[in-house]
Amino acid sequence: KLSSAYAESSMRFSEESGTDTDRTRFLPQSVGGRMLGCLLPYGEDFSVIGDGRNPFGFSSLRQYELSLGIQTENAIMKGDLAGALELIEGRRKVFEEKDGGVRLGRLGIESSMNQEGYIRFLEGEYRESARIYEEAAQYAQTSGFLDRYRQNFAARFRSLFAYIESGEASAEERSAIIESGLNEIEEFRGKYREQAKLLYIKQKETEQPNFSFDETRDDPIINAILVRELQEVHFIEALLYFYSGTGIDAQARSEADVESAVKLFSKAAGVIDAIRTAAKKEGDQGSARLLRLNINHAAALARAGNLLFAEKELQESVESAYEFGLLREEWEARSALSDVQRKLYEFR
């Protein structure tokens, strides 16, 4: 309550002070610096380096935006989702009208989109949530926010998967989501690689003014960046294969249908295994994330018919989860293991 009250008080004070940013206060105070300011677009994007660094203090506009953000978070925590949506709409409007010309303003616009997508998700409006996340991803890409592009792209698929799991999606919608999703993954990887390469070149040119991109030397570095940063996207690909296999298996009418489903489950297991391998190379050996990957890999193996391998992997996952005190992962592994052992018993 106090947090919201202070935020509302700050917002009123900012409105009274005027919500225009005085960019001149970011100008260097030296004569040479001011002359250079005639050529360079000084402002927060130029002078503020590093998260949270505001050497000149917050402008009244920035205070206004920040107070709206605090009120929004408080509304979400209280469960007032309708109120949060109203605040987000107002905050986004302020960013677009008064602050869209600078990087911080564009980040605010993207953040507002992201928050709206999250609230729609909480309300169970999964299709609308996915639509908003898609808009946010496109905006982040055109604005050059590579991390936000990836995060919104992944969030969109989490909404679509929730829509599938809710049972509201028809068989046709489910198939369309999966088919288009696999195509979008490939397109996304291409765009992400292109932007990651441009950022890499820009960084290198800052360090070495005479830098020239060499495919033999630098392509492996770009590949390593993609392997590290796109693990969640790869996992989405695995889930798309898994959902596709599940749909075909549920409606299988021939041996060919069963074989198609098995191939898709095997593809899912292969993608998850590649993610695990990359995670282990980075030193991830006993985390909850790695254990969940192991459990999902075993689940895909089981659906592909490799019950003995799945049983062995799940037994190891139970032991690891117990050793590291990961109760949730231990329960999931034991539950999956009991299903696999029941199927093995039926075969015997």
PDB file of C-alpha atoms in Angstrom, residues 122-327:
ATOM      1  CA  LEU A 122      -2.608 -15.012 -16.345  1.00  0.00           C
ATOM      2  CA  GLU A 123      -6.209 -14.365 -17.377  1.00  0.00           C
ATOM      3  CA  GLY A 124      -6.199 -17.491 -19.542  1.00  0.00           C
ATOM      4  CA  GLU A 125      -6.451 -15.518 -22.783  1.00  0.00           C
ATOM      5  CA  TYR A 126      -3.693 -17.567 -24.379  1.00  0.00           C
ATOM      6  CA  ARG A 127      -4.339 -16.699 -28.033  1.00  0.00           C
ATOM      7  CA  GLU A 128      -4.423 -12.972 -27.263  1.00  0.00           C
ATOM      8  CA  SER A 129      -1.323 -13.331 -25.110  1.00  0.00           C
ATOM      9  CA  ALA A 130       0.486 -15.025 -27.999  1.00  0.00           C
ATOM     10  CA  ARG A 131      -0.573 -12.257 -30.377  1.00  0.00           C
ATOM     11  CA  ILE A 132       0.778  -9.546 -28.072  1.00  0.00           C
ATOM     12  CA  TYR A 133       4.059 -11.390 -27.507  1.00  0.00           C
ATOM     13  CA  GLU A 134       4.426 -11.707 -31.288  1.00  0.00           C
ATOM     14  CA  GLU A 135       3.957  -7.943 -31.639  1.00  0.00           C
ATOM     15  CA  ALA A 136       6.511  -7.361 -28.869  1.00  0.00           C
ATOM     16  CA  ALA A 137       9.021  -9.695 -30.546  1.00  0.00           C
ATOM     17  CA  GLN A 138       8.689  -7.870 -33.867  1.00  0.00           C
ATOM     18  CA  TYR A 139       9.090  -4.508 -32.152  1.00  0.00           C
ATOM     19  CA  ALA A 140      12.157  -5.717 -30.238  1.00  0.00           C
ATOM     20  CA  GLN A 141      13.731  -7.020 -33.432  1.00  0.00           C
ATOM     21  CA  THR A 142      13.248  -3.789 -35.380  1.00  0.00           C
ATOM     22  CA  SER A 143      14.551  -1.820 -32.371  1.00  0.00           C
ATOM     23  CA  GLY A 144      17.706  -3.935 -32.158  1.00  0.00           C
ATOM     24  CA  PHE A 145      16.915  -5.494 -28.748  1.00  0.00           C
ATOM     25  CA  LEU A 146      18.236  -8.988 -29.426  1.00  0.00           C
ATOM     26  CA  ASP A 147      17.624 -10.458 -25.952  1.00  0.00           C
ATOM     27  CA  ARG A 148      14.080  -9.074 -25.823  1.00  0.00           C
ATOM     28  CA  TYR A 149      13.440 -10.441 -29.327  1.00  0.00           C
ATOM     29  CA  ARG A 150      14.378 -13.936 -28.152  1.00  0.00           C
ATOM     30  CA  GLN A 151      12.461 -13.682 -24.868  1.00  0.00           C
ATOM     31  CA  ASN A 152       9.215 -12.520 -26.483  1.00  0.00           C
ATOM     32  CA  PHE A 153       9.507 -15.136 -29.221  1.00  0.00           C
ATOM     33  CA  ALA A 154       9.796 -17.866 -26.575  1.00  0.00           C
ATOM     34  CA  ALA A 155       7.002 -16.369 -24.444  1.00  0.00           C
ATOM     35  CA  ARG A 156       4.653 -16.476 -27.452  1.00  0.00           C
ATOM     36  CA  PHE A 157       5.137 -20.224 -27.762  1.00  0.00           C
ATOM     37  CA  ARG A 158       4.590 -20.741 -24.037  1.00  0.00           C
ATOM     38  CA  SER A 159       1.191 -19.093 -24.529  1.00  0.00           C
ATOM     39  CA  LEU A 160       0.453 -21.259 -27.561  1.00  0.00           C
ATOM     40  CA  PHE A 161       1.435 -24.428 -25.680  1.00  0.00           C
ATOM     41  CA  ALA A 162      -0.839 -23.383 -22.810  1.00  0.00           C
ATOM     42  CA  TYR A 163      -3.621 -22.927 -25.357  1.00  0.00           C
ATOM     43  CA  ILE A 164      -3.033 -26.462 -26.653  1.00  0.00           C
ATOM     44  CA  GLU A 165      -2.932 -27.899 -23.117  1.00  0.00           C
ATOM     45  CA  SER A 166      -6.135 -26.062 -22.145  1.00  0.00           C
ATOM     46  CA  GLY A 167      -8.109 -28.267 -24.530  1.00  0.00           C
ATOM     47  CA  GLU A 168      -9.643 -25.232 -26.249  1.00  0.00           C
ATOM     48  CA  ALA A 169      -7.642 -25.744 -29.450  1.00  0.00           C
ATOM     49  CA  SER A 170      -9.303 -27.831 -32.143  1.00  0.00           C
ATOM     50  CA  ALA A 171      -7.323 -30.554 -33.910  1.00  0.00           C
ATOM     51  CA  GLU A 172      -6.971 -28.247 -36.915  1.00  0.00           C
ATOM     52  CA  GLU A 173      -5.719 -25.339 -34.777  1.00  0.00           C
ATOM     53  CA  ARG A 174      -3.264 -27.614 -32.995  1.00  0.00           C
ATOM     54  CA  SER A 175      -1.840 -28.887 -36.296  1.00  0.00           C
ATOM     55  CA  ALA A 176      -1.619 -25.343 -37.696  1.00  0.00           C
ATOM     56  CA  ILE A 177       0.233 -24.066 -34.597  1.00  0.00           C
ATOM     57  CA  ILE A 178       2.743 -26.919 -34.770  1.00  0.00           C
ATOM     58  CA  GLU A 179       3.322 -26.737 -38.519  1.00  0.00           C
ATOM     59  CA  SER A 180       3.751 -22.962 -38.618  1.00  0.00           C
ATOM     60  CA  GLY A 181       5.799 -23.108 -35.417  1.00  0.00           C
ATOM     61  CA  LEU A 182       8.452 -25.363 -36.916  1.00  0.00           C
ATOM     62  CA  ASN A 183       8.748 -23.014 -39.910  1.00  0.00           C
ATOM     63  CA  GLU A 184       8.945 -19.975 -37.626  1.00  0.00           C
ATOM     64  CA  ILE A 185      11.751 -21.582 -35.602  1.00  0.00           C
ATOM     65  CA  GLU A 186      13.895 -21.871 -38.738  1.00  0.00           C
ATOM     66  CA  GLU A 187      13.096 -18.313 -39.796  1.00  0.00           C
ATOM     67  CA  PHE A 188      13.838 -17.021 -36.287  1.00  0.00           C
ATOM     68  CA  ARG A 189      17.228 -18.734 -36.159  1.00  0.00           C
ATOM     69  CA  GLY A 190      18.213 -17.115 -39.443  1.00  0.00           C
ATOM     70  CA  LYS A 191      17.169 -13.630 -38.300  1.00  0.00           C
ATOM     71  CA  TYR A 192      18.763 -14.075 -34.887  1.00  0.00           C
ATOM     72  CA  ARG A 193      22.040 -15.232 -36.406  1.00  0.00           C
ATOM     73  CA  GLU A 194      22.096 -12.224 -38.705  1.00  0.00           C
ATOM     74  CA  GLN A 195      21.534  -9.776 -35.853  1.00  0.00           C
ATOM     75  CA  ALA A 196      23.954 -11.578 -33.536  1.00  0.00           C
ATOM     76  CA  LYS A 197      26.607 -11.347 -36.258  1.00  0.00           C
ATOM     77  CA  LEU A 198      26.001  -7.603 -36.704  1.00  0.00           C
ATOM     78  CA  LEU A 199      26.289  -7.030 -32.940  1.00  0.00           C
ATOM     79  CA  TYR A 200      29.488  -9.098 -32.829  1.00  0.00           C
ATOM     80  CA  ILE A 201      31.018  -7.082 -35.675  1.00  0.00           C
ATOM     81  CA  LYS A 202      29.979  -3.805 -34.039  1.00  0.00           C
ATOM     82  CA  GLN A 203      31.577  -4.835 -30.741  1.00  0.00           C
ATOM     83  CA  LYS A 204      34.771  -5.946 -32.452  1.00  0.00           C
ATOM     84  CA  GLU A 205      34.999  -2.694 -34.426  1.00  0.00           C
ATOM     85  CA  THR A 206      34.764  -0.803 -31.132  1.00  0.00           C
ATOM     86  CA  GLU A 207      37.684  -2.830 -29.755  1.00  0.00           C
ATOM     87  CA  GLN A 208      39.651  -3.006 -33.026  1.00  0.00           C
ATOM     88  CA  PRO A 209      38.912  -0.139 -35.487  1.00  0.00           C
ATOM     89  CA  ASN A 210      40.445  -2.112 -38.393  1.00  0.00           C
ATOM     90  CA  PHE A 211      38.465  -5.287 -37.672  1.00  0.00           C
ATOM     91  CA  SER A 212      37.245  -7.300 -40.675  1.00  0.00           C
ATOM     92  CA  PHE A 213      34.937 -10.301 -40.320  1.00  0.00           C
ATOM     93  CA  ASP A 214      36.627 -13.565 -41.305  1.00  0.00           C
ATOM     94  CA  GLU A 215      34.295 -16.554 -41.748  1.00  0.00           C
ATOM     95  CA  THR A 216      36.921 -19.169 -40.876  1.00  0.00           C
ATOM     96  CA  ARG A 217      37.892 -17.384 -37.668  1.00  0.00           C
ATOM     97  CA  ASP A 218      34.644 -15.735 -36.583  1.00  0.00           C
ATOM     98  CA  ASP A 219      31.834 -18.057 -37.724  1.00  0.00           C
ATOM     99  CA  PRO A 220      32.625 -20.635 -34.989  1.00  0.00           C
ATOM    100  CA  ILE A 221      32.324 -17.829 -32.427  1.00  0.00           C
ATOM    101  CA  ILE A 222      28.907 -16.836 -33.802  1.00  0.00           C
ATOM    102  CA  ASN A 223      27.845 -20.500 -33.708  1.00  0.00           C
ATOM    103  CA  ALA A 224      28.923 -20.769 -30.079  1.00  0.00           C
ATOM    104  CA  ILE A 225      26.889 -17.650 -29.226  1.00  0.00           C
ATOM    105  CA  LEU A 226      23.813 -19.172 -30.864  1.00  0.00           C
ATOM    106  CA  VAL A 227      24.245 -22.493 -29.064  1.00  0.00           C
ATOM    107  CA  ARG A 228      24.452 -20.674 -25.732  1.00  0.00           C
ATOM    108  CA  GLU A 229      21.670 -18.136 -26.290  1.00  0.00           C
ATOM    109  CA  LEU A 230      19.112 -20.191 -28.212  1.00  0.00           C
ATOM    110  CA  GLN A 231      18.749 -23.183 -25.888  1.00  0.00           C
ATOM    111  CA  GLU A 232      15.187 -22.201 -24.940  1.00  0.00           C
ATOM    112  CA  VAL A 233      14.296 -21.845 -28.632  1.00  0.00           C
ATOM    113  CA  HIS A 234      15.746 -25.297 -29.312  1.00  0.00           C
ATOM    114  CA  PHE A 235      13.603 -26.682 -26.490  1.00  0.00           C
ATOM    115  CA  ILE A 236      10.528 -25.105 -28.085  1.00  0.00           C
ATOM    116  CA  GLU A 237      11.459 -26.971 -31.264  1.00  0.00           C
ATOM    117  CA  ALA A 238      11.623 -30.223 -29.275  1.00  0.00           C
ATOM    118  CA  LEU A 239       8.184 -29.536 -27.790  1.00  0.00           C
ATOM    119  CA  LEU A 240       6.742 -28.885 -31.244  1.00  0.00           C
ATOM    120  CA  TYR A 241       8.039 -32.280 -32.400  1.00  0.00           C
ATOM    121  CA  PHE A 242       6.636 -33.881 -29.238  1.00  0.00           C
ATOM    122  CA  TYR A 243       3.184 -32.289 -29.633  1.00  0.00           C
ATOM    123  CA  SER A 244       3.150 -33.253 -33.303  1.00  0.00           C
ATOM    124  CA  GLY A 245       3.987 -36.861 -32.430  1.00  0.00           C
ATOM    125  CA  THR A 246       1.334 -36.932 -29.714  1.00  0.00           C
ATOM    126  CA  GLY A 247      -1.336 -35.696 -32.130  1.00  0.00           C
ATOM    127  CA  ILE A 248      -0.448 -38.258 -34.809  1.00  0.00           C
ATOM    128  CA  ASP A 249      -0.195 -41.089 -32.258  1.00  0.00           C
ATOM    129  CA  ALA A 250      -3.626 -40.266 -30.791  1.00  0.00           C
ATOM    130  CA  GLN A 251      -5.266 -40.583 -34.203  1.00  0.00           C
ATOM    131  CA  ALA A 252      -3.046 -43.341 -35.652  1.00  0.00           C
ATOM    132  CA  ARG A 253      -4.927 -45.636 -38.014  1.00  0.00           C
ATOM    133  CA  SER A 254      -2.046 -47.470 -39.614  1.00  0.00           C
ATOM    134  CA  GLU A 255       1.470 -48.725 -39.014  1.00  0.00           C
ATOM    135  CA  ALA A 256       2.749 -45.794 -41.075  1.00  0.00           C
ATOM    136  CA  ASP A 257       1.067 -43.335 -38.674  1.00  0.00           C
ATOM    137  CA  VAL A 258       2.698 -45.022 -35.689  1.00  0.00           C
ATOM    138  CA  GLU A 259       6.107 -44.902 -37.403  1.00  0.00           C
ATOM    139  CA  SER A 260       5.634 -41.184 -38.161  1.00  0.00           C
ATOM    140  CA  ALA A 261       4.846 -40.500 -34.500  1.00  0.00           C
ATOM    141  CA  VAL A 262       7.886 -42.506 -33.348  1.00  0.00           C
ATOM    142  CA  LYS A 263      10.141 -40.494 -35.676  1.00  0.00           C
ATOM    143  CA  LEU A 264       8.823 -37.234 -34.254  1.00  0.00           C
ATOM    144  CA  PHE A 265       9.349 -38.402 -30.647  1.00  0.00           C
ATOM    145  CA  SER A 266      12.887 -39.453 -31.611  1.00  0.00           C
ATOM    146  CA  LYS A 267      13.508 -36.012 -33.130  1.00  0.00           C
ATOM    147  CA  ALA A 268      12.331 -34.392 -29.898  1.00  0.00           C
ATOM    148  CA  ALA A 269      14.714 -36.604 -27.886  1.00  0.00           C
ATOM    149  CA  GLY A 270      17.573 -35.718 -30.243  1.00  0.00           C
ATOM    150  CA  VAL A 271      17.047 -31.972 -29.874  1.00  0.00           C
ATOM    151  CA  ILE A 272      16.829 -32.240 -26.067  1.00  0.00           C
ATOM    152  CA  ASP A 273      20.009 -34.318 -26.013  1.00  0.00           C
ATOM    153  CA  ALA A 274      21.836 -31.599 -27.974  1.00  0.00           C
ATOM    154  CA  ILE A 275      20.645 -28.994 -25.446  1.00  0.00           C
ATOM    155  CA  ARG A 276      21.883 -31.189 -22.561  1.00  0.00           C
ATOM    156  CA  THR A 277      25.261 -31.612 -24.198  1.00  0.00           C
ATOM    157  CA  ALA A 278      25.654 -27.856 -24.623  1.00  0.00           C
ATOM    158  CA  ALA A 279      24.595 -27.252 -21.016  1.00  0.00           C
ATOM    159  CA  LYS A 280      27.132 -29.773 -19.711  1.00  0.00           C
ATOM    160  CA  LYS A 281      29.914 -28.149 -21.746  1.00  0.00           C
ATOM    161  CA  GLU A 282      29.107 -24.907 -19.938  1.00  0.00           C
ATOM    162  CA  GLY A 283      29.627 -26.693 -16.604  1.00  0.00           C
ATOM    163  CA  ASP A 284      25.973 -27.403 -15.801  1.00  0.00           C
ATOM    164  CA  GLN A 285      26.114 -30.785 -14.031  1.00  0.00           C
ATOM    165  CA  GLY A 286      23.546 -30.942 -11.235  1.00  0.00           C
ATOM    166  CA  SER A 287      21.078 -28.119 -11.716  1.00  0.00           C
ATOM    167  CA  ALA A 288      17.295 -28.354 -11.649  1.00  0.00           C
ATOM    168  CA  ARG A 289      17.264 -27.274 -15.292  1.00  0.00           C
ATOM    169  CA  LEU A 290      19.521 -30.131 -16.382  1.00  0.00           C
ATOM    170  CA  LEU A 291      17.427 -32.627 -14.433  1.00  0.00           C
ATOM    171  CA  ARG A 292      14.261 -31.387 -16.109  1.00  0.00           C
ATOM    172  CA  LEU A 293      15.970 -31.832 -19.466  1.00  0.00           C
ATOM    173  CA  ASN A 294      16.850 -35.414 -18.477  1.00  0.00           C
ATOM    174  CA  ILE A 295      13.235 -36.109 -17.478  1.00  0.00           C
ATOM    175  CA  ASN A 296      11.888 -34.636 -20.722  1.00  0.00           C
ATOM    176  CA  HIS A 297      14.447 -36.592 -22.740  1.00  0.00           C
ATOM    177  CA  ALA A 298      13.352 -39.814 -21.026  1.00  0.00           C
ATOM    178  CA  ALA A 299       9.686 -38.962 -21.690  1.00  0.00           C
ATOM    179  CA  ALA A 300      10.417 -38.540 -25.402  1.00  0.00           C
ATOM    180  CA  LEU A 301      12.390 -41.798 -25.451  1.00  0.00           C
ATOM    181  CA  ALA A 302       9.499 -43.623 -23.788  1.00  0.00           C
ATOM    182  CA  ARG A 303       7.013 -42.331 -26.359  1.00  0.00           C
ATOM    183  CA  ALA A 304       9.434 -43.436 -29.092  1.00  0.00           C
ATOM    184  CA  GLY A 305       9.365 -46.958 -27.627  1.00  0.00           C
ATOM    185  CA  ASN A 306      12.787 -46.964 -25.930  1.00  0.00           C
ATOM    186  CA  LEU A 307      11.342 -47.932 -22.550  1.00  0.00           C
ATOM    187  CA  LEU A 308      14.474 -49.564 -21.116  1.00  0.00           C
ATOM    188  CA  PHE A 309      16.650 -46.529 -21.877  1.00  0.00           C
ATOM    189  CA  ALA A 310      13.954 -44.248 -20.478  1.00  0.00           C
ATOM    190  CA  GLU A 311      13.734 -46.328 -17.295  1.00  0.00           C
ATOM    191  CA  LYS A 312      17.490 -46.176 -16.755  1.00  0.00           C
ATOM    192  CA  GLU A 313      17.605 -42.413 -17.314  1.00  0.00           C
ATOM    193  CA  LEU A 314      14.697 -41.778 -14.972  1.00  0.00           C
ATOM    194  CA  GLN A 315      16.228 -43.927 -12.228  1.00  0.00           C
ATOM    195  CA  GLU A 316      19.395 -41.834 -12.484  1.00  0.00           C
ATOM    196  CA  SER A 317      17.298 -38.647 -12.416  1.00  0.00           C
ATOM    197  CA  VAL A 318      15.525 -39.773  -9.224  1.00  0.00           C
ATOM    198  CA  GLU A 319      18.890 -40.413  -7.540  1.00  0.00           C
ATOM    199  CA  SER A 320      20.341 -37.059  -8.680  1.00  0.00           C
ATOM    200  CA  ALA A 321      17.264 -35.120  -7.610  1.00  0.00           C
ATOM    201  CA  TYR A 322      17.365 -36.785  -4.181  1.00  0.00           C
ATOM    202  CA  GLU A 323      21.091 -36.077  -3.837  1.00  0.00           C
ATOM    203  CA  PHE A 324      20.683 -32.364  -4.629  1.00  0.00           C
ATOM    204  CA  GLY A 325      17.467 -31.934  -2.642  1.00  0.00           C
ATOM    205  CA  LEU A 326      15.365 -31.040  -5.686  1.00  0.00           C
ATOM    206  CA  LEU A 327      11.978 -32.238  -4.429  1.00  0.00           C
TER     207      LEU A 327
END
